Structures are given as C-alpha cells and as structure tokens.
PDB file of C-alpha atoms in Angstrom:
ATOM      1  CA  UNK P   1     -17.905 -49.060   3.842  1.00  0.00           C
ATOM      2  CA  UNK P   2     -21.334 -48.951   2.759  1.00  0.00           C
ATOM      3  CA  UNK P   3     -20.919 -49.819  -0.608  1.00  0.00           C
ATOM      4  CA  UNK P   4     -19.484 -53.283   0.809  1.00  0.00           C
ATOM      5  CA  UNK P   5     -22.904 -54.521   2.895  1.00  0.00           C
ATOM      6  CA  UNK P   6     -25.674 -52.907   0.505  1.00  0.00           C
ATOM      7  CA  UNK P   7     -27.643 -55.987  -1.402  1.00  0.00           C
ATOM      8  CA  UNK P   8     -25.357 -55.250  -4.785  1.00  0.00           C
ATOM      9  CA  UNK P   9     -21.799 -55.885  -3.211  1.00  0.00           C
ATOM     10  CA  UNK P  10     -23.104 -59.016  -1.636  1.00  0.00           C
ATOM     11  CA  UNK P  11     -24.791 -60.014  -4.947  1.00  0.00           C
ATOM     12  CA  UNK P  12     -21.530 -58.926  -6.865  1.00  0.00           C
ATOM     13  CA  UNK P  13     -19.110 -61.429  -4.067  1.00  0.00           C
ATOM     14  CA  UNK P  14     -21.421 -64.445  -4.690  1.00  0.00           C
ATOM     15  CA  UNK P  15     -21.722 -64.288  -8.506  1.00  0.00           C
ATOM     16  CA  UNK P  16     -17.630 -63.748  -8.211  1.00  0.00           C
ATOM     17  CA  UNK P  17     -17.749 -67.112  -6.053  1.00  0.00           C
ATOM     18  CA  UNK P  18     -19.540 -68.804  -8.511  1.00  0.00           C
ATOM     19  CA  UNK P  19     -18.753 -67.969 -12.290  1.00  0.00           C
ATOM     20  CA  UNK P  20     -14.565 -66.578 -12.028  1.00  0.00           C
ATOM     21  CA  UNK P  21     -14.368 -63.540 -14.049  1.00  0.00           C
ATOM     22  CA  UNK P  22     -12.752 -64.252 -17.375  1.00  0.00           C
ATOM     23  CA  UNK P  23     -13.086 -63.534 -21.235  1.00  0.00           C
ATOM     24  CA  UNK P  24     -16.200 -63.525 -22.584  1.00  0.00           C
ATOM     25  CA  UNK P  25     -17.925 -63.069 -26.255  1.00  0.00           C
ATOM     26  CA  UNK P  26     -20.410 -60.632 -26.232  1.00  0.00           C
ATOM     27  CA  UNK P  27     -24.352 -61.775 -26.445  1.00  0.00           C
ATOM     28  CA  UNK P  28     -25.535 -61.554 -29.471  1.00  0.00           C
ATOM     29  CA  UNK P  29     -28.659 -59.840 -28.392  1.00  0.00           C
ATOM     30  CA  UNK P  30     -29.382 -57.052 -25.562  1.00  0.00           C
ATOM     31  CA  UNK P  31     -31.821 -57.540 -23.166  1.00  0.00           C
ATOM     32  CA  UNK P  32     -34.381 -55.716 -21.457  1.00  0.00           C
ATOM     33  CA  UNK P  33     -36.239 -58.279 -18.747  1.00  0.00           C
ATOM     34  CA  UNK P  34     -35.198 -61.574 -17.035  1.00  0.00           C
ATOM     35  CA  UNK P  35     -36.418 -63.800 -19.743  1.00  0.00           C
ATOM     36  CA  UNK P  36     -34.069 -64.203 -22.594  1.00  0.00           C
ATOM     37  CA  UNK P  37     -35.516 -62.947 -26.387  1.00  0.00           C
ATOM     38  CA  UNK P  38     -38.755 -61.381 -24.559  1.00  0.00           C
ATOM     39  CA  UNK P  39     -39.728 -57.983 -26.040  1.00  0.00           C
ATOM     40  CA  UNK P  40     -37.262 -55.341 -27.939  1.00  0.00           C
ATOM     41  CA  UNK P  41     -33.774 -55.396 -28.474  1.00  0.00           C
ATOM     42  CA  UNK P  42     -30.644 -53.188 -28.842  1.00  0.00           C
ATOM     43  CA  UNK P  43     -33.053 -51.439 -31.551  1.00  0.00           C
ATOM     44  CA  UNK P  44     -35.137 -49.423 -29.312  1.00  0.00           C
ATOM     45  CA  UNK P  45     -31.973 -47.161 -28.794  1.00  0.00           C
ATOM     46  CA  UNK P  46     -32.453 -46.054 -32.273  1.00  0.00           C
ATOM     47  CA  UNK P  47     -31.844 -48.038 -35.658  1.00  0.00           C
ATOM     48  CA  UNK P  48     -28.091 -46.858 -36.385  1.00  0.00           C
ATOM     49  CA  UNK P  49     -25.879 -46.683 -33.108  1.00  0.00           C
ATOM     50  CA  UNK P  50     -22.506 -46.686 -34.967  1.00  0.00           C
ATOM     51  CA  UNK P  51     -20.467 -44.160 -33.196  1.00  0.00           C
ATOM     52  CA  UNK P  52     -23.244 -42.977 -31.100  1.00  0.00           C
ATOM     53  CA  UNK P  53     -21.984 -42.298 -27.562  1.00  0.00           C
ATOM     54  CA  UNK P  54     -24.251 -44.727 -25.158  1.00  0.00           C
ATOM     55  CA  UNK P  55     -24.355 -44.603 -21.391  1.00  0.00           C
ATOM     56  CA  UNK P  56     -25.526 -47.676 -19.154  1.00  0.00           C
ATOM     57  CA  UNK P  57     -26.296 -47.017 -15.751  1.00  0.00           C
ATOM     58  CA  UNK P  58     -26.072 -50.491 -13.555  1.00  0.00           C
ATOM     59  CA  UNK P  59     -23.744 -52.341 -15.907  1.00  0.00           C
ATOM     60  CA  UNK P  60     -23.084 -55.411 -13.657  1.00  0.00           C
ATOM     61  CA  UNK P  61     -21.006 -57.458 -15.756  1.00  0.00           C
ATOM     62  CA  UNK P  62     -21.503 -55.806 -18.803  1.00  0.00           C
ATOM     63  CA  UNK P  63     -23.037 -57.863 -21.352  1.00  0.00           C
ATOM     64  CA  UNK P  64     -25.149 -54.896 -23.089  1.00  0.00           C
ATOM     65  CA  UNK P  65     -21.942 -52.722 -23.162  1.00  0.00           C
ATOM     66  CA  UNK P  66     -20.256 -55.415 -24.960  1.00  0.00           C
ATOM     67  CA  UNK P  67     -23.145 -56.133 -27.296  1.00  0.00           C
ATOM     68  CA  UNK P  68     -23.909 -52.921 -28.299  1.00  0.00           C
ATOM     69  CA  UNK P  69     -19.712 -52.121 -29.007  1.00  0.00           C
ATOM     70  CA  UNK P  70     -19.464 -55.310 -30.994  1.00  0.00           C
ATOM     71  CA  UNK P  71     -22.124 -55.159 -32.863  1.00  0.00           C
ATOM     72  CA  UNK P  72     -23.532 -51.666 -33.087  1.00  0.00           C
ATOM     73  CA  UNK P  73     -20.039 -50.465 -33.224  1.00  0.00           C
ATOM     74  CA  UNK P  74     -21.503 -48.064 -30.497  1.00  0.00           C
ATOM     75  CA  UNK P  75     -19.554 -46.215 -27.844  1.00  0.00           C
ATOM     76  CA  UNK P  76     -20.170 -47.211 -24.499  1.00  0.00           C
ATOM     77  CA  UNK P  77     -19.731 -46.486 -21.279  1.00  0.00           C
ATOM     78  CA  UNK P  78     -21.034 -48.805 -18.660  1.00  0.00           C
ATOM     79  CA  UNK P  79     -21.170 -47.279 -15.135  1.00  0.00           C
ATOM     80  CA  UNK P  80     -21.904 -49.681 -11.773  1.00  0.00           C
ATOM     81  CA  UNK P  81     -22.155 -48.815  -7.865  1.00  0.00           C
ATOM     82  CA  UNK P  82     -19.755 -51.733  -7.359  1.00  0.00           C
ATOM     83  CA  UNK P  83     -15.807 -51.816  -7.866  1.00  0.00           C
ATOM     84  CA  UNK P  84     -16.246 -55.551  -8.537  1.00  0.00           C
ATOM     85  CA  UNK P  85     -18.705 -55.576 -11.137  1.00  0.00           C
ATOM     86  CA  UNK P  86     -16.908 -53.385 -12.770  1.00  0.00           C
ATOM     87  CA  UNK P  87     -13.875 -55.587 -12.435  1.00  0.00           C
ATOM     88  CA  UNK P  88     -15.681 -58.492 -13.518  1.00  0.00           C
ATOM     89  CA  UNK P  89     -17.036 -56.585 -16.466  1.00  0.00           C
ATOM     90  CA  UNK P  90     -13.425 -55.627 -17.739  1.00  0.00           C
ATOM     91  CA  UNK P  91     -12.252 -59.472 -17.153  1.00  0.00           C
ATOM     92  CA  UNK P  92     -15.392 -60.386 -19.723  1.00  0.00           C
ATOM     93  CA  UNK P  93     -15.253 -57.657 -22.170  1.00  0.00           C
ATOM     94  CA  UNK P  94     -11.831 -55.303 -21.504  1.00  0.00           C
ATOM     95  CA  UNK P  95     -10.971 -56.363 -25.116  1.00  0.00           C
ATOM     96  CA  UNK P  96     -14.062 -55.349 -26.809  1.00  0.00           C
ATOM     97  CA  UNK P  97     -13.036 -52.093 -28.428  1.00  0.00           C
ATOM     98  CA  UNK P  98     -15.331 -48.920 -28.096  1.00  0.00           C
ATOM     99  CA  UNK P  99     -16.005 -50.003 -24.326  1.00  0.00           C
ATOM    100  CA  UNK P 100     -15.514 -47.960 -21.240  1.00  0.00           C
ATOM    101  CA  UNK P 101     -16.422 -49.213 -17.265  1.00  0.00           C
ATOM    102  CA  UNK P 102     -16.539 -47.105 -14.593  1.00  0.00           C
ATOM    103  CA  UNK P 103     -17.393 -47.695 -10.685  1.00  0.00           C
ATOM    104  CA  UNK P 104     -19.581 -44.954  -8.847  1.00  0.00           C
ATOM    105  CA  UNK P 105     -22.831 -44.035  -7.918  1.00  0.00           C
ATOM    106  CA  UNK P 106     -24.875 -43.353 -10.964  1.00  0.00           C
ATOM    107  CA  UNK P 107     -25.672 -39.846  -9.390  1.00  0.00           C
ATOM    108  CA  UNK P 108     -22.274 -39.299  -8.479  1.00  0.00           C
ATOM    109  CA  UNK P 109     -21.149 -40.179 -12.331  1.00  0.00           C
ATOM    110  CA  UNK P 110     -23.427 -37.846 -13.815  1.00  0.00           C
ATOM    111  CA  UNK P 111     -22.770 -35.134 -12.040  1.00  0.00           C
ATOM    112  CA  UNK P 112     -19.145 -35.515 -12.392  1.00  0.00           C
ATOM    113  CA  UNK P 113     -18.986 -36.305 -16.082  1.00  0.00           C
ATOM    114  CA  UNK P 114     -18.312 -33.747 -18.918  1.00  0.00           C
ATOM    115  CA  UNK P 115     -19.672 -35.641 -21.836  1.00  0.00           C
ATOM    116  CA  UNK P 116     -22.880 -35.806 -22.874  1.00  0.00           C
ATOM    117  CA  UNK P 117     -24.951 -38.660 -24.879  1.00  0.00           C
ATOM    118  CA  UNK P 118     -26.952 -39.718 -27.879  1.00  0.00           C
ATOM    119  CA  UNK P 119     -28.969 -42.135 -25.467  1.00  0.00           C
ATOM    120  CA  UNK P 120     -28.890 -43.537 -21.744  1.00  0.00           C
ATOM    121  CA  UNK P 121     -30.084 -46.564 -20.638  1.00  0.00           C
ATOM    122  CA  UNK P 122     -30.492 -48.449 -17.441  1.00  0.00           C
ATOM    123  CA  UNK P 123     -31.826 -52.609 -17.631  1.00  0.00           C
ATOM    124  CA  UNK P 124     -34.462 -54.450 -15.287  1.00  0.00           C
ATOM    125  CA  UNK P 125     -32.316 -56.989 -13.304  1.00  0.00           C
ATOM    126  CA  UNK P 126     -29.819 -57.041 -10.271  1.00  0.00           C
ATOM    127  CA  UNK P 127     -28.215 -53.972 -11.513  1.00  0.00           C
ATOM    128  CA  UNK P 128     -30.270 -51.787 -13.061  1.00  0.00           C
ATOM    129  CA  UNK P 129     -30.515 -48.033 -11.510  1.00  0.00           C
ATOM    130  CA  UNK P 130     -33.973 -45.945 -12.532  1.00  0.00           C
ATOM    131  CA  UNK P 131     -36.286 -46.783  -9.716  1.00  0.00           C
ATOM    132  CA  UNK P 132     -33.653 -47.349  -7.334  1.00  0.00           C
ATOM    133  CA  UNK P 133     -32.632 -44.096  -6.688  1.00  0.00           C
ATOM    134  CA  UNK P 134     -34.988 -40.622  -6.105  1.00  0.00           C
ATOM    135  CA  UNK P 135     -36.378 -40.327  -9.687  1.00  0.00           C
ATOM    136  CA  UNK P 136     -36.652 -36.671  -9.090  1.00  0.00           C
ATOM    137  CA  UNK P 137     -32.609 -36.832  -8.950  1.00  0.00           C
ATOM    138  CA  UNK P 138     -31.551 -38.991 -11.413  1.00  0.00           C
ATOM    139  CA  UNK P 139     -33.979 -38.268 -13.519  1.00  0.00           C
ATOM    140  CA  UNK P 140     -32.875 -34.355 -13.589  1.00  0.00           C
ATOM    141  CA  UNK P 141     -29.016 -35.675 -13.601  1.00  0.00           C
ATOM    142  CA  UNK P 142     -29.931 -38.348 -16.520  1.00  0.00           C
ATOM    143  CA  UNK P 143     -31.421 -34.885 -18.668  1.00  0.00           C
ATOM    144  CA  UNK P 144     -28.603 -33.006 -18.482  1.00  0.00           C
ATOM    145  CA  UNK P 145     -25.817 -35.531 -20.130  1.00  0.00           C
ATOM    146  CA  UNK P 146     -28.212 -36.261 -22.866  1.00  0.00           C
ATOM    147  CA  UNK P 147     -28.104 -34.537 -26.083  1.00  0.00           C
ATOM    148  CA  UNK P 148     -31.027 -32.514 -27.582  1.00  0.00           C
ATOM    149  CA  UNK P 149     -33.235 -35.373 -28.320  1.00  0.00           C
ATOM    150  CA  UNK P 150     -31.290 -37.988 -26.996  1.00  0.00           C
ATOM    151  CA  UNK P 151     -33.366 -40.997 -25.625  1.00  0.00           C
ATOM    152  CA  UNK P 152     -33.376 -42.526 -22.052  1.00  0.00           C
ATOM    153  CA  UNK P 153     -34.436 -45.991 -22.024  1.00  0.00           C
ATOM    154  CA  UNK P 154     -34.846 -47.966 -18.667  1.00  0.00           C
ATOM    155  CA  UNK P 155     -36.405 -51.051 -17.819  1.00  0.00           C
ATOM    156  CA  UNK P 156     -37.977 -51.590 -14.465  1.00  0.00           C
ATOM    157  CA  UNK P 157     -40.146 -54.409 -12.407  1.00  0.00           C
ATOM    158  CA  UNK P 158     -44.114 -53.698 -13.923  1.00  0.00           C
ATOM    159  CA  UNK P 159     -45.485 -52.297 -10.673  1.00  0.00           C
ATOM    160  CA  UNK P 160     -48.520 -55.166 -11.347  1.00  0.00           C
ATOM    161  CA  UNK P 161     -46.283 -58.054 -11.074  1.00  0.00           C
ATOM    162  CA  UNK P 162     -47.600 -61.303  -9.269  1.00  0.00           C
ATOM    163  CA  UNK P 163     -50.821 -58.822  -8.675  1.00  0.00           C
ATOM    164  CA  UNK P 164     -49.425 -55.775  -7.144  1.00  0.00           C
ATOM    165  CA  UNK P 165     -50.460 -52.323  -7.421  1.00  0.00           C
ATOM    166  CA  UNK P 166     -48.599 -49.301  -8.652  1.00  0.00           C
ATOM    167  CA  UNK P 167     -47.419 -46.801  -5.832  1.00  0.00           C
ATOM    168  CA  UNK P 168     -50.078 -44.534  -5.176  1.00  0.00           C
ATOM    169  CA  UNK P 169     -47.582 -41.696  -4.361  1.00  0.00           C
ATOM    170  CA  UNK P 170     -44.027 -41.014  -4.755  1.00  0.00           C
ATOM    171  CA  UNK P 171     -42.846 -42.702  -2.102  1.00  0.00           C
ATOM    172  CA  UNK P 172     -40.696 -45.598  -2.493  1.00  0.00           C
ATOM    173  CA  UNK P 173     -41.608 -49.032  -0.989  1.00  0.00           C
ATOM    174  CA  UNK P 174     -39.617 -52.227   0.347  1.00  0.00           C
ATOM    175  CA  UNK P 175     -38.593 -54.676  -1.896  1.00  0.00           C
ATOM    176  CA  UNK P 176     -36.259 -57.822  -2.345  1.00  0.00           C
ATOM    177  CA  UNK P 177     -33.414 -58.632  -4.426  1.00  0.00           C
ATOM    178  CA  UNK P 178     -32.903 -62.072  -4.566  1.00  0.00           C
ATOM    179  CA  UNK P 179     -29.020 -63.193  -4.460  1.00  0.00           C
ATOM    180  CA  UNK P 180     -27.606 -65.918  -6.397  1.00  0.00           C
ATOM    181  CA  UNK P 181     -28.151 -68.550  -3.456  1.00  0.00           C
ATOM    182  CA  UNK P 182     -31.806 -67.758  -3.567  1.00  0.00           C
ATOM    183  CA  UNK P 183     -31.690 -65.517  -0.259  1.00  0.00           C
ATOM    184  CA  UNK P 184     -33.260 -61.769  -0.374  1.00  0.00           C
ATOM    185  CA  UNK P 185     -32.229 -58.889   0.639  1.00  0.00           C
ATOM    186  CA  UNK P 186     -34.734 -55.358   1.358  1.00  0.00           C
ATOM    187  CA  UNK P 187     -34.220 -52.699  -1.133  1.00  0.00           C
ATOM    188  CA  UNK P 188     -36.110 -49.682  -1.393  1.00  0.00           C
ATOM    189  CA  UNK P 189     -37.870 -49.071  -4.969  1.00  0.00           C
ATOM    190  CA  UNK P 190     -39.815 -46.355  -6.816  1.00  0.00           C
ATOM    191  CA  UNK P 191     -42.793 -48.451  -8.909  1.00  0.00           C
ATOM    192  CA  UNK P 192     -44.822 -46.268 -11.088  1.00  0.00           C
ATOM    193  CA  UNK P 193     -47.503 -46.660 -13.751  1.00  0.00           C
ATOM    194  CA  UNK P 194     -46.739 -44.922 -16.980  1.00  0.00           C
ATOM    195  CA  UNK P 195     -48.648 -41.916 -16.007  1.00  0.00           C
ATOM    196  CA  UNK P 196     -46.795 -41.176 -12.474  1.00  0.00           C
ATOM    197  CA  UNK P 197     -43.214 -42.044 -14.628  1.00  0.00           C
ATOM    198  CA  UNK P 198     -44.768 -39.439 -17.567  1.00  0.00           C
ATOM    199  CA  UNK P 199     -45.306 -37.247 -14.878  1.00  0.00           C
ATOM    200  CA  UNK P 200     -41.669 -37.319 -13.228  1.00  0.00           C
ATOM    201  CA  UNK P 201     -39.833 -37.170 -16.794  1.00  0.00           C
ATOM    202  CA  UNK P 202     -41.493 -33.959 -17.886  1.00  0.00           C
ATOM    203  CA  UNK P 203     -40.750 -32.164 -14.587  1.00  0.00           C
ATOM    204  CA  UNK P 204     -37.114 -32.816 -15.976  1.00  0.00           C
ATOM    205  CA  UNK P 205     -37.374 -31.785 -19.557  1.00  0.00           C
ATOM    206  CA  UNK P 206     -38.057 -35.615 -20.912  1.00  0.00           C
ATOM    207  CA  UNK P 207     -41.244 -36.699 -23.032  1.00  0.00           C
ATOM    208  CA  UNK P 208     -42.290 -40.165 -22.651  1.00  0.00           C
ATOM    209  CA  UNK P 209     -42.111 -41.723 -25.947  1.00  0.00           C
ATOM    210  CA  UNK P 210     -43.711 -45.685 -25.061  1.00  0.00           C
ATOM    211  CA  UNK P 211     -44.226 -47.628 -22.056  1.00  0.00           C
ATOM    212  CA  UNK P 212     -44.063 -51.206 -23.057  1.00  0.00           C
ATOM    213  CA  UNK P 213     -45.324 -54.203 -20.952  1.00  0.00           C
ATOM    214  CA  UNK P 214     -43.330 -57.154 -20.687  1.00  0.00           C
ATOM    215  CA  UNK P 215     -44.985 -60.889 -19.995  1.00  0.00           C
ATOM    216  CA  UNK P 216     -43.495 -64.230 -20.637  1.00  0.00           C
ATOM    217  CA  UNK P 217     -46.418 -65.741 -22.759  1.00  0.00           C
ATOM    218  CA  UNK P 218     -46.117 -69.096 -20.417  1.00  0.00           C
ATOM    219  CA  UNK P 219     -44.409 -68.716 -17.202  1.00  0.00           C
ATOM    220  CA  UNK P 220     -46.264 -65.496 -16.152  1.00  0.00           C
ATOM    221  CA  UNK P 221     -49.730 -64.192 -15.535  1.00  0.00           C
ATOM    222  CA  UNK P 222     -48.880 -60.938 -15.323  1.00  0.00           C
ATOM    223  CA  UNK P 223     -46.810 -58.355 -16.733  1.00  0.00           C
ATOM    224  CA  UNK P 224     -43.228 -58.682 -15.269  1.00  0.00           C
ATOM    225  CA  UNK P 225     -40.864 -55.729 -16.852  1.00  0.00           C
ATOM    226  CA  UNK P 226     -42.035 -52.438 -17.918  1.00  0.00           C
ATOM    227  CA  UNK P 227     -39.678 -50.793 -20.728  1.00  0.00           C
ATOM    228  CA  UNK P 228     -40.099 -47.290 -21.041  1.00  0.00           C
ATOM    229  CA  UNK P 229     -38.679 -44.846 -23.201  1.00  0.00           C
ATOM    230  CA  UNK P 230     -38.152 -40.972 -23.387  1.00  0.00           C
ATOM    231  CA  UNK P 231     -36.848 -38.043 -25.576  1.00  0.00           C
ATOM    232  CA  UNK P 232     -35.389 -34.622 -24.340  1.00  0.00           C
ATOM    233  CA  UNK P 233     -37.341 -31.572 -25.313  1.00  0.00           C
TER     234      UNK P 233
END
C-alpha cells in the first residue's frame, strides 16, 4: 500500500490521466537533465553499446530504454518503483526489441537479480533513483551487478541550484517533486558535491571518473543537473 501514496504513484496516475499510454517511437537522443539537447548524450555510456547489457534504474516511461535498444542496439533493462510506469513504458516501447521493464524497488532488483552489467545508469527527473535512496545502499548494491570496469552513470539535481548549498553531511534533506498539475509533494534527497559523492563511491569499490555541471545557457543562473560518472575497480 505504500507504493500507491508515495509522490511517484501519484505522479505516475496523473501523467496516465493526461497522455493514455500507447505506441511510441523512441527519442532520438537520451537525456540527462530537464532541458532537452543540454549536455552529453547516450555516448557517455561508452562509444559502442551494441550488445552491451545496460541497466536503468527509475525508468518511468522508458524513453532512454527505448533509445538506447533502437539505436545502440543495446540491451536494456529498465527497472521502476511503480507497476504503472512500467505499464506505461511497455504500452510505448513493448515492441522495441532488446528491451526489458521491470517493477520493484531498485534495491530490491539488485539484490534479487543474477545478471550483471556493462554499465548502470539512473536520469535526473521524476524518476530517477541515486540520491533518493541511502547512497551507502545502493551504491554497494549498484557495485556488485556491474562488471569489472563497468560504468555507473547517474544524473542528479546540482546541490547549488537556485543558490543552495551542498549537504554538509550525509544526511538527507526535504525536497519537492513537482506533479504534472504543478502541485509538490516532500521527498527526502541525498545532495552532494563531487567530493562527498567521490567519497561514497570508493567506500563501494567505484572511482569517480567526471562530475559534469549542467546549466541551461538562458533560462538558468545556476547549475541545475549534475552528471556524474564512475568505474569499478
């Protein structure tokens, strides 16, 4: 019953409401922040992804998925807390080949799983997972289903956004996630600099590899979407 009155099952109901799950063609590009085209693409998972095995954690509707199966020829397994995202995602993109959606807690998926990965990856958005749940756990979980030197790759709000600081400890602090019809809902969220995230990926065997900053050139005066990346040891 929780998963039915957290923030994402909400947000999941209203974008159902709104936009009817159907057929989709994938996007030709992947993104990593809110703004469309701003910063990397699908290439900072590595320059040749056919037939590398690809984990998303926070699929939502699964737009990357499908991009990086159609035109990667990647395979991918998009994983989401809730059962009607993941619905929605197999309405859109079911007939993409070299696609796989699963509903579950990311925690709960990596634990259970058997397979392990050429590269992980969780998006900045609604859905996205790293910073949303005790980095000291997922971060330990995400290590173990990656390959020697696979890559994890996450997005995450820039803890300096509209002038904010980075958390000064590892404690997480409230947030909001705004729903489509503009009202917010508390979350609780881990927001780093690059050193404290440095910090918690080598406890768990993962060298940071970049820590980019994200900033539309016009609508923002700060940094919005920090896109960092990571190799196992």
């Amino acid at each position: 019953m929780l998963a039915q009155v957290c923030p994402w099952y909400a947000h999941a109901a209203q974008r159902l409401a709104i936009s009817p799950a159907q057929p989709l063609t994938p996007p030709a590009r992947m993104e990593w922040s809110t703004h469309r085209g701003l910063g990397p693409g699908a290439e900072i998972l590595g320059r040749d992804l056919r037939g590398k095995r690809l984990l998303e954690l926070g699929c939502g509707p699964g737009h990357n998925v499908a991009h990086l199966a159609q035109h990667h020829q990647a395979r991918v397994t998009g994983v989401d807390l809730v059962g009607l995202q993941v619905r929605r995602a197999r309405s859109h993109y079911g007939h993409i080949g070299g696609v796989t959606f699963a509903a579950g807690h990311a925690l709960h998926h990596l634990h259970a799983t058997g397979q392990t990965f050429d590269a992980i990856y969780s998006v900045f958005g609604v859905f996205g997972v790293v910073g949303l749940v005790a980095p000291e756990l997922l971060l330990a979980a995400i290590s173990r289903r990656l390959k020697s030197n696979g890559l994890l790759a996450f997005s995450v709000p820039h803890p300096a956004r509209a002038g904010r600081h980075p958390s000064p400890d590892d404690r997480p602090r409230e947030d909001y996630v705004t729903m489509p019809d503009r009202s917010r809902l508390p979350i609780a969220r881990w927001e780093f600099d690059a050193r404290r995230w440095a910090a918690h990926l080598s406890r768990t065997g993962l060298r940071i590899t970049s820590a980019i900053e994200l900033r539309h050139p016009r609508l923002d005066p700060w940094p919005t979407t920090f896109l960092i990346t990571a190799r196992k040891r």
